[in-house]
GROMACS .gro file of C-alpha atoms in nm:
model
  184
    1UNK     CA    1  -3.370   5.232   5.506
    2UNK     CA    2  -3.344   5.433   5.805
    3UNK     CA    3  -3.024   5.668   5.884
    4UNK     CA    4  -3.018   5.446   6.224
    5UNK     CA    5  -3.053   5.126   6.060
    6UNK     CA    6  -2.796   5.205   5.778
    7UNK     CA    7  -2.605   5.245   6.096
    8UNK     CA    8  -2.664   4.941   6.206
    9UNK     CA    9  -2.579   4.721   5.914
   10UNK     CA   10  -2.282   4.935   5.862
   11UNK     CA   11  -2.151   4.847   6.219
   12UNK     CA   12  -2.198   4.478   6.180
   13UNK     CA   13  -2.088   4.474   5.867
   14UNK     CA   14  -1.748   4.625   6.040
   15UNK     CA   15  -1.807   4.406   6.271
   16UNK     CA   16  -1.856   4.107   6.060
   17UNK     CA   17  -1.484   4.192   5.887
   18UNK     CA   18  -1.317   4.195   6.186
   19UNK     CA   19  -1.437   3.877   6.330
   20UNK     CA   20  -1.380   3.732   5.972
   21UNK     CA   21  -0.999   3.899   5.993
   22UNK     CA   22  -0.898   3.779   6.356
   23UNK     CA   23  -1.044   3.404   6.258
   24UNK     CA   24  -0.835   3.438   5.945
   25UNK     CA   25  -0.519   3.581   6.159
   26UNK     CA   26  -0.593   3.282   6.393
   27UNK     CA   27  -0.595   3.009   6.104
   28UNK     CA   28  -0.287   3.122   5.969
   29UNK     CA   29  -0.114   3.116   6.347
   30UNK     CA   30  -0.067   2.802   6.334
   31UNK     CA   31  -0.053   2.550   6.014
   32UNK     CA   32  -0.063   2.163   6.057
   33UNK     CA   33   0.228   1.976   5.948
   34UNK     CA   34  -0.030   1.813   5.721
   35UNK     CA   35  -0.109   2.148   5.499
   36UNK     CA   36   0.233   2.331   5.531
   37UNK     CA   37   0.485   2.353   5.279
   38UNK     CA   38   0.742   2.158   5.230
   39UNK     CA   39   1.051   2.314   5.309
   40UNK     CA   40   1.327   2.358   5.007
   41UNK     CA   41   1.679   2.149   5.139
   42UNK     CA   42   1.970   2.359   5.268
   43UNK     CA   43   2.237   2.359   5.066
   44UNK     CA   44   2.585   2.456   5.214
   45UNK     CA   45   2.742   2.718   4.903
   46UNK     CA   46   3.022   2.608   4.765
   47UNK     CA   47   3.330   2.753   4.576
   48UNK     CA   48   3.301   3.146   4.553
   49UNK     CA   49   3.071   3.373   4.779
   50UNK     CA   50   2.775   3.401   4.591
   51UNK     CA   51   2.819   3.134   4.373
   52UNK     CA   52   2.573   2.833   4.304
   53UNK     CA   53   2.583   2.511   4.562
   54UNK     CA   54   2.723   2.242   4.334
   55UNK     CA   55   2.497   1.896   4.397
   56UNK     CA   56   2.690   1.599   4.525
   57UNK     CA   57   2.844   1.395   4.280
   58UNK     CA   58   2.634   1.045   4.186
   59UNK     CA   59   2.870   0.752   4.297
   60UNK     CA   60   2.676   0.541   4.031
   61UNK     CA   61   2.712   0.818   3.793
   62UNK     CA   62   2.949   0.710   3.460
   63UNK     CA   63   3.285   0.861   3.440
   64UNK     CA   64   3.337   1.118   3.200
   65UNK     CA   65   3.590   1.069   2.935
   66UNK     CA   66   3.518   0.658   2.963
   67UNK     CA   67   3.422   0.587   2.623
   68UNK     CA   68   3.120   0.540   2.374
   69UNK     CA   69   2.951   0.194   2.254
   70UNK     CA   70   2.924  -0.134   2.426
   71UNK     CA   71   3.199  -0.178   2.655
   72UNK     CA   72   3.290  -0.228   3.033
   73UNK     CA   73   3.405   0.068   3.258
   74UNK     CA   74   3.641   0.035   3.554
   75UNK     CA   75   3.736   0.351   3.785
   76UNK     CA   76   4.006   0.231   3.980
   77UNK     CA   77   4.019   0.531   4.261
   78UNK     CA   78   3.637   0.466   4.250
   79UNK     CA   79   3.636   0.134   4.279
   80UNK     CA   80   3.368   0.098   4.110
   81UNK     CA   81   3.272  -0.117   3.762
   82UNK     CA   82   2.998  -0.035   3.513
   83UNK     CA   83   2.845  -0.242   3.220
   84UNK     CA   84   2.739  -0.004   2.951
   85UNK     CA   85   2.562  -0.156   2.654
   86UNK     CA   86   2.376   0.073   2.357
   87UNK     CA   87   2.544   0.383   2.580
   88UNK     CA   88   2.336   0.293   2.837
   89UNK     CA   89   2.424   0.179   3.204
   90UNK     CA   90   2.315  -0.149   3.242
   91UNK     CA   91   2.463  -0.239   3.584
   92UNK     CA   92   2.711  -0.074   3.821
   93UNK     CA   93   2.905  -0.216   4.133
   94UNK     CA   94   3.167  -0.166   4.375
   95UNK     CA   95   3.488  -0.413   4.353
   96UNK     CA   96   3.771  -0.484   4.523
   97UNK     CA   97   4.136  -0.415   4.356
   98UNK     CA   98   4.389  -0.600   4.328
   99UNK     CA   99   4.757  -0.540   4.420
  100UNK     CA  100   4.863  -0.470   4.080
  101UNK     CA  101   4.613  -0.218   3.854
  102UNK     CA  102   4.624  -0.125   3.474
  103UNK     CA  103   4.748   0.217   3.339
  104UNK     CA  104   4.433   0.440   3.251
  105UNK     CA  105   4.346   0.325   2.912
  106UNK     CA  106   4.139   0.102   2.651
  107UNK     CA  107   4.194  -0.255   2.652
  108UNK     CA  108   3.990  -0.544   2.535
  109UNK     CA  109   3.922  -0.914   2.708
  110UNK     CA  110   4.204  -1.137   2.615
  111UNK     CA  111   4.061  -1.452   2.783
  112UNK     CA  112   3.839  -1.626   3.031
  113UNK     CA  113   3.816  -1.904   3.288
  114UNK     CA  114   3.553  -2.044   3.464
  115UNK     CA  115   3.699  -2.141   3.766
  116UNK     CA  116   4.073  -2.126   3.861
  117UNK     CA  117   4.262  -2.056   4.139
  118UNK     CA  118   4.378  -1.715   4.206
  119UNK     CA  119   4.744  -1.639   4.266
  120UNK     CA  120   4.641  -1.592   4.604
  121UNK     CA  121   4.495  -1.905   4.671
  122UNK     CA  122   4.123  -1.837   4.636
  123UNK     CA  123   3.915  -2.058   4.434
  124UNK     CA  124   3.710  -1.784   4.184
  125UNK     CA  125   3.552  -1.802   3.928
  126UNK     CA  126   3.412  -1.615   3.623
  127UNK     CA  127   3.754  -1.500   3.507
  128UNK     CA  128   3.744  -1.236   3.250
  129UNK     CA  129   4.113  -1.099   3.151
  130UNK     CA  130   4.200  -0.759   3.010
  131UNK     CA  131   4.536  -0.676   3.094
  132UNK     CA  132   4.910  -0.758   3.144
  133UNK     CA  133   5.101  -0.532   3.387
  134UNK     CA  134   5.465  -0.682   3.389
  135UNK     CA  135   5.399  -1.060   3.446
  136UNK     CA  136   5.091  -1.035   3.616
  137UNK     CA  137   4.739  -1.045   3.466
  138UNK     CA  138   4.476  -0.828   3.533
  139UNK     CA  139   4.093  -0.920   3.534
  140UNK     CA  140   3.766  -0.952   3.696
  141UNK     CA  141   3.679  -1.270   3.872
  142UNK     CA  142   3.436  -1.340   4.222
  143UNK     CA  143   3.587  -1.543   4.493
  144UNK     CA  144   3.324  -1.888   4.467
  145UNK     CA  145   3.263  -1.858   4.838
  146UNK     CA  146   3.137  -1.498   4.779
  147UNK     CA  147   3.407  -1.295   5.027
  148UNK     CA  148   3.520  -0.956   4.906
  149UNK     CA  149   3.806  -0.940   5.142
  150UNK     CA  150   4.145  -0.671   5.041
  151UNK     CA  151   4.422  -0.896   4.866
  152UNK     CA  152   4.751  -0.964   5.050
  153UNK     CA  153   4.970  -0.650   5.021
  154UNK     CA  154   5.266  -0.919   5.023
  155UNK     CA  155   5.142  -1.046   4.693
  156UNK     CA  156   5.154  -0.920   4.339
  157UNK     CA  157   4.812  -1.000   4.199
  158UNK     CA  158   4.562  -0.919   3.905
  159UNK     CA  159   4.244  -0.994   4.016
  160UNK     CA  160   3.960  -0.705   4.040
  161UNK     CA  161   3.710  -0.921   4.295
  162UNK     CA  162   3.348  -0.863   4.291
  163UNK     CA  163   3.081  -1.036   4.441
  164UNK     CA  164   2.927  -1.363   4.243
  165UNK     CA  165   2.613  -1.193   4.117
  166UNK     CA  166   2.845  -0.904   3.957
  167UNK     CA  167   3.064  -1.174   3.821
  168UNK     CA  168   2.821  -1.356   3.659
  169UNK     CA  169   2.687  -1.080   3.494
  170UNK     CA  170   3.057  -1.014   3.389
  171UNK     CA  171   3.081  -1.307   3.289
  172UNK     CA  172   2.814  -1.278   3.055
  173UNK     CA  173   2.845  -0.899   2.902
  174UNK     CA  174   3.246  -0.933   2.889
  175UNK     CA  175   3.314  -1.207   2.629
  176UNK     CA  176   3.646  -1.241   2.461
  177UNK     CA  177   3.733  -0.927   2.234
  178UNK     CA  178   3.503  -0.693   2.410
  179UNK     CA  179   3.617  -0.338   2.510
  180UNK     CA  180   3.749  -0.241   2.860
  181UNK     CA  181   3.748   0.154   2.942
  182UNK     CA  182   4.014   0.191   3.273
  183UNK     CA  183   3.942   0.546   3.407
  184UNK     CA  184   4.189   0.704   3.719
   0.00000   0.00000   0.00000
């Protein structure tokens, strides 16, 4: 090859990498949403500067300190009722309290009805007692037409009300003698 035709290549080879570089620079200007990466979540830092963000808590997460084996859990500032059978959550729901709550504490079903009347004067059914607070009984029962409406301030009464489908599965994990884990 020829000192002017080395020349030559060299120049569009120089060439050649700088059209190759501005395409590139061009490509990377602008990314569709389609290729480009997903973006990590923001997390707000909490509790010292510097320190880790702490993730939310799971509402459906088990209490700590609420027991081992088969038994039912109830959180009463929660709200909140969990079956746990072999350690293992087997259902969780929200419920509504009554007037009148147990002391924090292990307790075991007493007794069962399948339909009553409440002392507030809703039919329910699915009764599944635990406690006695005074002179008032505490348990889980579902109002039969299905409302899960706050219980009369007025009135001193027992019943933790959750919707049918949660009572009926009450009604069949929480037979007489089984354990009853009341969390704060």
């Amino acid at each position: 090859m020829s000192r002017s035709s080395s020349g030559i290549v060299a120049g569009l080879t120089a060439a050649a990498v700088a059209v190759v570089g501005f395409l590139a620079y061009q490509a990377s200007a602008h990314v569709p949403d389609a290729f480009a990466k997903p973006k990590a979540p923001r997390t707000a830092p909490s509790g010292a500067a510097g320190a880790p963000a702490q993730k939310p808590k799971d509402p459906h997460a088990l209490p700590a300190e609420s027991g081992e084996g088969d038994r039912v859990v109830y959180a009463l500032a929660d709200r909140r009722v969990w079956l746990v059978e072999k350690n293992r959550v087997t259902r969780t729901f929200a419920v509504m309290p009554s007037t009148v709550s147990p002391e924090a504490g292990s307790y075991q079903v007493t007794s069962r009805s399948g339909s009553v009347t409440g002392t507030d004067g809703v039919r329910i059914e699915h009764v599944v007692r635990f406690a006695l607070v005074g002179d008032v009984a505490i348990g889980f029962s579902a109002a039969v037409d299905g409302t899960l409406s706050s219980p009369d301030p007025t009135l001193k009464t027992g019943g933790v009300r959750m919707k049918v489908a949660d009572g009926n599965a009450m009604w069949t994990f929480a037979t007489v003698g089984s354990k009853v884990v009341v969390v704060p």
